[in-house]
Amino acid sequence: MGRPPAPRAPPTVLLLPLLLLPLLPRPLRADLLPTEGRLVNCIQAKRKCQVDPICSAAYHHLNSCTSSVSTPSPVQEFLVPEECREAAQHLKNSSLMSCTCHRHMKNQVACLDIYWTVHLARSLGDYELDVFPYEDTVTRKPWKMNLSKLNMLKPDSDLCLKFAMLCTLNDKCDRLRKAYAEACSGSRCQRHTCLRQLRAFFAKASEPHAQGLLLCPCAPSDQGCGRRRRNTIAPGCALPAGAPNCLQLRRDCVSDPLCRSRLVDFQTHCHPLDILGTCATEQSRCLRSYMGLIGTAMTPNFVSNVNTSVALSCTCRGSGNLQEECEQLEESFSHNPCLMEAIAAKMRFHSQLFSQEGADPTISVMERQNKSPALRPQPWVHFSLFSSTLPLILLLSLW
């Protein structure tokens, strides 16, 4: 019996479109890719559902169920009436069940409201990385920062002051920062407006600027620097007066689609998987989800001017038989190894960045974003500092 003929290589004419695909503009490239597996946002999914009478009726029934769903505790199942569960079954094959939202989309709150309508039984205690409201995207935009004007500061100025100056020198960062500073000032403080402006800052300012302001490293003895860092989010106005119970704080958060989504995002990406401190995802995602909570009912902050410990502004006093549950919630911020290491690593990087400032004219600094010591490393983030007759320019670009 003769050998079967070897499979023929695909003709070059068929391979050429695939080879050229990365060179096409992003919108055109998306249209040419297979639609299977592509995520749709919940607003689009709802429009599609409304065309189908069965899907539309099931969705409207679920929407009326939201007021009758009991959310006693994340360690218990959501109490969903049977007829609401039946309505959810009718949506099982609808794109609504796999829809997501974008962190920066215009109608984000409306999108999240749809998401939670069709995920009534989604508990805050499960950490399924493939089931949470935000599409998990990574920003790949090149970013520039001019360091040349920092020489107007004293040579021994602390890094929080330097990052504040870099924000001031950037029109967008400066405008957004002034907006929340005005809204959160003592004489004009209206907490709701203050929180909205804080969310706008951390959503719209470039991530390096926002992280530089929030996570600037300070010497333990430099309380002035630590005070600047702690005051970044205007805690006098942004945080609740007194110290509410942490479980009540969470109940307030769960009742708001945006806050609930940010909390799930944080629990998903800053979740320790075991006692060894192995983290669910890489540090950059943990930090992004932590910063996403700023401006919500669950706004965390540094607890003092002399260390980098963070916590919610709440207490577990008066929790009764829910004391252990309350402490677990509080410790998910104050004793979270994934969050603590992500903050420490970013501060080390910021410190290293400025320690190179006056060194060799061409410096390459690499920041590695690992999931955890035990997991596969993620793509490198490349930082280059160039100096010649031109001003010092810091180029941050993701490979």
Short mmCIF file of C-alpha atoms in Angstrom, two decimals:
data_model
loop_
_atom_site.label_atom_id
_atom_site.label_comp_id
_atom_site.label_asym_id
_atom_site.label_seq_id
_atom_site.Cartn_x
_atom_site.Cartn_y
_atom_site.Cartn_z
CA MET A 1 0.00 0.00 0.00
CA GLY A 2 1.46 3.31 -1.04
CA ARG A 3 2.01 6.14 1.43
CA PRO A 4 -0.81 8.69 1.52
CA PRO A 5 0.08 11.92 -0.19
CA ALA A 6 1.42 14.63 2.12
CA PRO A 7 -1.06 17.41 2.84
CA ARG A 8 -0.61 20.31 0.49
CA ALA A 9 0.35 23.67 1.89
CA PRO A 10 -2.35 26.30 1.53
CA PRO A 11 -1.83 28.49 -1.52
CA THR A 12 0.03 31.72 -0.89
CA VAL A 13 -2.97 33.66 -2.14
CA LEU A 14 -5.01 32.29 0.79
CA LEU A 15 -2.32 33.05 3.37
CA LEU A 16 -1.72 36.60 2.19
CA PRO A 17 -4.90 38.14 3.74
CA LEU A 18 -4.04 36.58 7.10
CA LEU A 19 -0.48 37.90 6.95
CA LEU A 20 -1.74 41.39 6.12
CA LEU A 21 -4.45 41.36 8.81
CA PRO A 22 -2.30 42.99 11.57
CA LEU A 23 -1.56 45.90 9.19
CA LEU A 24 -5.21 46.81 8.70
CA PRO A 25 -6.93 49.56 10.74
CA ARG A 26 -8.46 48.18 13.95
CA PRO A 27 -12.16 48.69 13.00
CA LEU A 28 -11.68 47.01 9.60
CA ARG A 29 -9.62 44.23 11.19
CA ALA A 30 -12.42 43.52 13.70
CA ASP A 31 -14.96 43.22 10.87
CA LEU A 32 -12.82 40.63 9.09
CA LEU A 33 -12.30 38.42 12.14
CA PRO A 34 -14.74 35.61 12.99
CA THR A 35 -17.60 36.85 15.16
CA GLU A 36 -17.59 33.76 17.38
CA GLY A 37 -16.08 34.58 20.77
CA ARG A 38 -16.27 38.35 20.33
CA LEU A 39 -17.91 40.08 23.30
CA VAL A 40 -20.87 42.38 22.90
CA ASN A 41 -21.68 45.16 25.33
CA CYS A 42 -24.90 44.82 27.32
CA ILE A 43 -26.64 47.80 25.71
CA GLN A 44 -26.24 46.22 22.26
CA ALA A 45 -27.29 42.83 23.64
CA LYS A 46 -30.46 44.34 25.13
CA ARG A 47 -31.38 45.95 21.78
CA LYS A 48 -30.96 42.58 20.09
CA CYS A 49 -33.07 40.91 22.80
CA GLN A 50 -35.92 43.41 22.39
CA VAL A 51 -36.43 42.26 18.78
CA ASP A 52 -37.28 38.74 20.01
CA PRO A 53 -40.66 38.65 21.83
CA ILE A 54 -39.67 35.73 24.12
CA CYS A 55 -36.33 37.29 25.06
CA SER A 56 -37.90 40.72 25.54
CA ALA A 57 -40.64 39.38 27.84
CA ALA A 58 -38.11 37.40 29.89
CA TYR A 59 -35.85 40.42 30.28
CA HIS A 60 -38.69 42.70 31.40
CA HIS A 61 -39.79 40.06 33.90
CA LEU A 62 -36.25 39.87 35.28
CA ASN A 63 -36.12 43.64 35.46
CA SER A 64 -39.21 43.62 37.68
CA CYS A 65 -37.53 40.95 39.86
CA THR A 66 -34.68 43.19 40.96
CA SER A 67 -36.72 44.77 43.77
CA SER A 68 -37.82 41.37 45.12
CA VAL A 69 -34.33 39.80 45.25
CA SER A 70 -32.89 39.52 48.75
CA THR A 71 -29.14 40.01 49.18
CA PRO A 72 -28.52 38.97 52.79
CA SER A 73 -24.81 38.24 52.65
CA PRO A 74 -22.09 37.26 50.17
CA VAL A 75 -21.55 33.96 51.98
CA GLN A 76 -25.20 33.04 51.39
CA GLU A 77 -26.94 32.51 48.07
CA PHE A 78 -29.01 35.33 46.68
CA LEU A 79 -32.67 34.62 47.39
CA VAL A 80 -34.23 34.75 43.92
CA PRO A 81 -37.95 33.90 43.52
CA GLU A 82 -38.64 30.82 41.41
CA GLU A 83 -40.45 32.73 38.65
CA CYS A 84 -37.40 34.99 38.30
CA ARG A 85 -35.14 31.95 37.92
CA GLU A 86 -37.48 30.65 35.20
CA ALA A 87 -37.26 34.00 33.38
CA ALA A 88 -33.46 33.78 33.56
CA GLN A 89 -33.60 30.32 31.94
CA HIS A 90 -35.31 31.86 28.89
CA LEU A 91 -32.26 34.09 28.46
CA LYS A 92 -29.79 31.21 28.74
CA ASN A 93 -28.90 31.29 25.03
CA SER A 94 -29.17 35.07 24.67
CA SER A 95 -26.11 37.26 24.17
CA LEU A 96 -27.26 39.09 27.31
CA MET A 97 -25.82 36.28 29.43
CA SER A 98 -22.30 36.86 28.09
CA CYS A 99 -22.43 40.62 27.58
CA THR A 100 -19.90 42.95 29.22
CA CYS A 101 -19.27 46.65 29.73
CA HIS A 102 -16.25 48.91 29.18
CA ARG A 103 -14.75 50.90 32.04
CA HIS A 104 -14.66 54.09 29.96
CA MET A 105 -17.84 53.74 27.90
CA LYS A 106 -20.22 56.68 27.79
CA ASN A 107 -23.29 54.82 29.13
CA GLN A 108 -21.38 52.67 31.62
CA VAL A 109 -24.00 52.84 34.42
CA ALA A 110 -26.84 51.88 32.04
CA CYS A 111 -24.74 49.00 30.71
CA LEU A 112 -23.94 47.75 34.22
CA ASP A 113 -27.59 48.01 35.22
CA ILE A 114 -28.46 45.62 32.38
CA TYR A 115 -25.63 43.28 33.39
CA TRP A 116 -26.87 42.97 36.98
CA THR A 117 -30.47 42.57 35.84
CA VAL A 118 -29.58 39.34 34.02
CA HIS A 119 -27.12 38.20 36.72
CA LEU A 120 -29.43 38.42 39.71
CA ALA A 121 -27.90 35.42 41.45
CA ARG A 122 -24.28 36.51 40.94
CA SER A 123 -22.81 36.52 44.46
CA LEU A 124 -19.97 38.73 45.60
CA GLY A 125 -18.15 35.74 47.05
CA ASP A 126 -17.36 33.81 43.87
CA TYR A 127 -14.19 34.56 41.96
CA GLU A 128 -14.91 33.26 38.46
CA LEU A 129 -12.44 35.11 36.26
CA ASP A 130 -14.65 34.63 33.21
CA VAL A 131 -17.80 36.01 34.90
CA PHE A 132 -17.58 39.66 35.83
CA PRO A 133 -19.05 42.79 34.26
CA TYR A 134 -16.02 44.43 32.66
CA GLU A 135 -14.37 43.37 29.44
CA ASP A 136 -10.82 42.67 30.51
CA THR A 137 -8.72 44.80 28.17
CA VAL A 138 -5.16 46.09 28.53
CA THR A 139 -4.27 49.62 27.44
CA ARG A 140 -1.51 49.68 24.83
CA LYS A 141 -1.25 53.41 24.15
CA PRO A 142 2.22 55.00 24.11
CA TRP A 143 2.49 57.70 26.75
CA LYS A 144 4.88 60.64 27.17
CA MET A 145 5.84 62.73 30.17
CA ASN A 146 8.15 65.75 30.15
CA LEU A 147 10.54 65.75 33.10
CA SER A 148 12.56 68.80 32.10
CA LYS A 149 10.65 71.34 34.23
CA LEU A 150 11.12 69.40 37.46
CA ASN A 151 14.35 71.35 37.96
CA MET A 152 12.19 74.21 39.27
CA LEU A 153 11.70 72.09 42.40
CA LYS A 154 14.30 71.79 45.12
CA PRO A 155 16.69 68.90 44.46
CA ASP A 156 15.60 67.14 47.65
CA SER A 157 11.84 67.44 46.94
CA ASP A 158 9.94 64.27 47.77
CA LEU A 159 8.51 62.08 45.02
CA CYS A 160 4.88 62.90 45.84
CA LEU A 161 5.68 66.55 45.16
CA LYS A 162 7.38 65.60 41.90
CA PHE A 163 4.44 63.54 40.70
CA ALA A 164 2.08 66.37 41.68
CA MET A 165 4.19 68.74 39.57
CA LEU A 166 4.11 66.33 36.62
CA CYS A 167 0.31 66.31 36.86
CA THR A 168 0.24 70.13 36.99
CA LEU A 169 2.40 70.29 33.86
CA ASN A 170 -0.07 68.09 31.97
CA ASP A 171 -3.16 70.04 30.86
CA LYS A 172 -5.60 67.15 31.15
CA CYS A 173 -4.32 65.86 34.48
CA ASP A 174 -4.21 69.39 35.91
CA ARG A 175 -7.77 70.18 34.76
CA LEU A 176 -9.21 66.95 36.20
CA ARG A 177 -7.31 67.32 39.45
CA LYS A 178 -8.47 70.91 39.94
CA ALA A 179 -12.06 69.82 39.30
CA TYR A 180 -12.08 67.28 42.11
CA ALA A 181 -9.99 69.50 44.40
CA GLU A 182 -12.62 72.23 44.07
CA ALA A 183 -15.54 69.83 44.53
CA CYS A 184 -13.91 68.22 47.57
CA SER A 185 -12.65 71.38 49.29
CA GLY A 186 -13.76 71.89 52.88
CA SER A 187 -15.98 74.92 52.26
CA ARG A 188 -17.73 73.43 49.21
CA CYS A 189 -17.73 69.76 50.15
CA GLN A 190 -20.70 67.85 48.85
CA ARG A 191 -19.68 64.21 49.12
CA HIS A 192 -21.73 62.98 46.16
CA THR A 193 -20.18 65.60 43.84
CA CYS A 194 -16.72 65.00 45.29
CA LEU A 195 -16.94 61.24 44.63
CA ARG A 196 -18.17 61.84 41.07
CA GLN A 197 -15.21 64.12 40.32
CA LEU A 198 -12.79 61.63 41.88
CA ARG A 199 -14.16 58.88 39.63
CA ALA A 200 -13.77 61.20 36.64
CA PHE A 201 -10.12 61.85 37.53
CA PHE A 202 -9.14 58.19 37.88
CA ALA A 203 -11.13 57.25 34.77
CA LYS A 204 -9.84 60.00 32.44
CA ALA A 205 -6.35 60.96 33.65
CA SER A 206 -3.58 58.85 32.13
CA GLU A 207 -2.85 55.82 34.28
CA PRO A 208 0.82 56.73 34.93
CA HIS A 209 -0.18 60.22 36.14
CA ALA A 210 -2.95 58.85 38.38
CA GLN A 211 -0.77 56.06 39.76
CA GLY A 212 2.10 58.49 40.32
CA LEU A 213 -0.10 60.76 42.45
CA LEU A 214 -1.71 57.95 44.41
CA LEU A 215 1.24 55.58 44.79
CA CYS A 216 4.22 57.86 45.22
CA PRO A 217 6.89 56.41 47.55
CA CYS A 218 7.84 58.26 50.74
CA ALA A 219 10.55 57.72 53.32
CA PRO A 220 8.96 56.50 56.61
CA SER A 221 10.36 59.58 58.37
CA ASP A 222 8.94 62.02 55.78
CA GLN A 223 5.47 62.71 57.15
CA GLY A 224 4.97 65.68 54.82
CA CYS A 225 5.31 63.35 51.83
CA GLY A 226 3.06 60.76 53.47
CA ARG A 227 0.46 63.42 54.22
CA ARG A 228 0.43 64.54 50.57
CA ARG A 229 -0.06 60.93 49.44
CA ARG A 230 -2.84 60.29 51.96
CA ASN A 231 -4.60 63.53 51.00
CA THR A 232 -4.57 62.71 47.27
CA ILE A 233 -8.21 61.56 47.37
CA ALA A 234 -9.37 64.44 49.64
CA PRO A 235 -10.38 62.07 52.48
CA GLY A 236 -11.97 64.84 54.54
CA CYS A 237 -14.81 65.03 52.01
CA ALA A 238 -14.61 61.75 50.07
CA LEU A 239 -14.74 59.40 53.05
CA PRO A 240 -17.87 58.99 55.21
CA ALA A 241 -18.17 61.02 58.38
CA GLY A 242 -17.52 58.81 61.40
CA ALA A 243 -16.93 55.12 60.73
CA PRO A 244 -19.98 53.18 59.47
CA ASN A 245 -20.14 49.42 59.82
CA CYS A 246 -18.24 47.73 56.97
CA LEU A 247 -21.18 45.45 56.15
CA GLN A 248 -23.47 48.46 55.83
CA LEU A 249 -20.90 50.08 53.57
CA ARG A 250 -20.98 46.99 51.37
CA ARG A 251 -24.79 46.94 51.34
CA ASP A 252 -24.74 50.55 50.12
CA CYS A 253 -22.23 49.54 47.46
CA VAL A 254 -24.18 46.50 46.24
CA SER A 255 -27.29 48.65 45.75
CA ASP A 256 -25.41 50.73 43.16
CA PRO A 257 -24.55 48.98 39.83
CA LEU A 258 -21.29 50.91 39.38
CA CYS A 259 -19.96 50.35 42.90
CA ARG A 260 -21.02 46.70 42.85
CA SER A 261 -19.18 46.19 39.56
CA ARG A 262 -16.00 47.83 40.86
CA LEU A 263 -16.14 45.70 44.01
CA VAL A 264 -16.51 42.49 41.98
CA ASP A 265 -13.65 43.68 39.75
CA PHE A 266 -11.45 44.20 42.82
CA GLN A 267 -12.38 40.84 44.35
CA THR A 268 -11.65 39.14 41.03
CA HIS A 269 -8.25 40.68 40.34
CA CYS A 270 -6.85 41.14 43.86
CA HIS A 271 -7.91 37.75 45.18
CA PRO A 272 -5.25 35.52 46.83
CA LEU A 273 -5.71 31.96 45.56
CA ASP A 274 -3.90 30.24 48.43
CA ILE A 275 -2.06 30.80 51.73
CA LEU A 276 1.21 31.19 49.82
CA GLY A 277 -0.04 34.47 48.36
CA THR A 278 -0.49 33.28 44.78
CA CYS A 279 -2.67 35.94 43.14
CA ALA A 280 -5.47 35.45 40.64
CA THR A 281 -4.10 37.90 38.05
CA GLU A 282 -1.11 40.16 37.50
CA GLN A 283 -0.34 43.21 39.63
CA SER A 284 -1.34 45.81 37.03
CA ARG A 285 -4.91 44.50 36.97
CA CYS A 286 -5.09 44.41 40.75
CA LEU A 287 -3.97 48.06 40.96
CA ARG A 288 -6.40 49.12 38.24
CA SER A 289 -9.31 47.48 40.06
CA TYR A 290 -8.21 49.02 43.39
CA MET A 291 -8.10 52.49 41.85
CA GLY A 292 -11.50 51.83 40.27
CA LEU A 293 -13.03 51.77 43.76
CA ILE A 294 -11.92 55.33 44.50
CA GLY A 295 -14.96 57.57 44.24
CA THR A 296 -17.44 54.85 45.25
CA ALA A 297 -19.00 53.98 48.61
CA MET A 298 -16.09 51.53 49.09
CA THR A 299 -13.32 54.14 48.65
CA PRO A 300 -10.13 52.88 50.36
CA ASN A 301 -7.19 55.03 51.48
CA PHE A 302 -3.86 54.94 53.28
CA VAL A 303 -4.38 54.64 57.02
CA SER A 304 -1.48 56.88 58.10
CA ASN A 305 1.29 59.20 56.93
CA VAL A 306 4.13 56.83 57.86
CA ASN A 307 3.35 53.55 56.05
CA THR A 308 1.64 52.16 52.96
CA SER A 309 -1.13 50.19 54.67
CA VAL A 310 -4.57 50.79 53.16
CA ALA A 311 -8.06 50.16 54.53
CA LEU A 312 -11.72 50.98 54.14
CA SER A 313 -13.08 53.81 56.27
CA CYS A 314 -15.35 51.60 58.38
CA THR A 315 -15.50 49.47 61.52
CA CYS A 316 -16.69 46.00 62.47
CA ARG A 317 -17.98 47.09 65.86
CA GLY A 318 -21.60 46.12 66.36
CA SER A 319 -21.55 43.34 63.74
CA GLY A 320 -23.00 40.76 66.14
CA ASN A 321 -22.97 37.23 64.76
CA LEU A 322 -21.61 38.61 61.45
CA GLN A 323 -18.37 39.73 63.10
CA GLU A 324 -16.23 37.18 61.26
CA GLU A 325 -17.78 38.06 57.90
CA CYS A 326 -17.21 41.76 58.56
CA GLU A 327 -13.57 41.17 59.48
CA GLN A 328 -13.03 39.16 56.29
CA LEU A 329 -14.35 42.08 54.26
CA GLU A 330 -12.15 44.59 56.10
CA GLU A 331 -9.08 42.36 55.81
CA SER A 332 -9.62 41.92 52.05
CA PHE A 333 -8.17 45.45 51.92
CA SER A 334 -6.00 45.84 55.04
CA HIS A 335 -4.37 42.38 54.95
CA ASN A 336 -4.55 41.48 51.27
CA PRO A 337 -1.11 40.13 50.18
CA CYS A 338 -1.87 40.62 46.46
CA LEU A 339 -2.83 44.26 46.93
CA MET A 340 0.01 44.98 49.36
CA GLU A 341 2.64 43.56 47.01
CA ALA A 342 1.14 45.31 43.96
CA ILE A 343 1.31 48.67 45.77
CA ALA A 344 4.83 47.99 47.06
CA ALA A 345 6.06 46.95 43.60
CA LYS A 346 4.62 50.08 41.96
CA MET A 347 6.21 52.30 44.62
CA ARG A 348 9.57 50.57 44.13
CA PHE A 349 9.27 51.19 40.42
CA HIS A 350 8.44 54.87 40.92
CA SER A 351 11.42 55.20 43.23
CA GLN A 352 13.70 53.49 40.70
CA LEU A 353 12.35 55.71 37.94
CA PHE A 354 13.45 58.92 39.64
CA SER A 355 16.72 57.46 40.92
CA GLN A 356 17.71 57.17 37.22
CA GLU A 357 16.79 60.77 36.47
CA GLY A 358 20.27 62.24 36.51
CA ALA A 359 22.16 59.19 35.38
CA ASP A 360 23.34 58.09 31.93
CA PRO A 361 21.65 60.05 29.08
CA THR A 362 20.00 56.92 27.68
CA ILE A 363 18.43 54.70 30.31
CA SER A 364 16.18 51.70 29.84
CA VAL A 365 14.05 50.63 32.77
CA MET A 366 11.88 47.53 32.57
CA GLU A 367 8.87 46.85 34.76
CA ARG A 368 7.68 43.30 34.71
CA GLN A 369 4.00 42.60 35.33
CA ASN A 370 3.76 39.10 36.81
CA LYS A 371 0.60 37.32 37.79
CA SER A 372 2.42 36.01 40.86
CA PRO A 373 5.74 34.27 41.61
CA ALA A 374 4.12 30.97 40.72
CA LEU A 375 2.36 32.02 37.53
CA ARG A 376 3.46 32.85 34.02
CA PRO A 377 4.99 36.34 33.60
CA GLN A 378 3.04 38.83 31.51
CA PRO A 379 4.37 41.03 28.68
CA TRP A 380 7.04 43.53 29.60
CA VAL A 381 6.32 47.20 30.05
CA HIS A 382 9.13 49.25 28.53
CA PHE A 383 10.19 52.58 29.98
CA SER A 384 12.93 54.60 28.29
CA LEU A 385 14.46 57.90 29.38
CA PHE A 386 16.17 59.90 26.65
CA SER A 387 18.24 63.04 27.11
CA SER A 388 20.30 65.15 24.75
CA THR A 389 19.81 68.77 23.73
CA LEU A 390 16.07 68.07 23.94
CA PRO A 391 14.12 68.09 27.22
CA LEU A 392 14.07 64.86 29.16
CA ILE A 393 11.20 62.77 27.85
CA LEU A 394 9.93 59.66 29.54
CA LEU A 395 8.35 57.28 27.03
CA LEU A 396 6.13 54.57 28.38
CA SER A 397 4.99 52.04 25.84
CA LEU A 398 3.55 48.55 26.17
CA TRP A 399 5.04 45.97 23.86
#
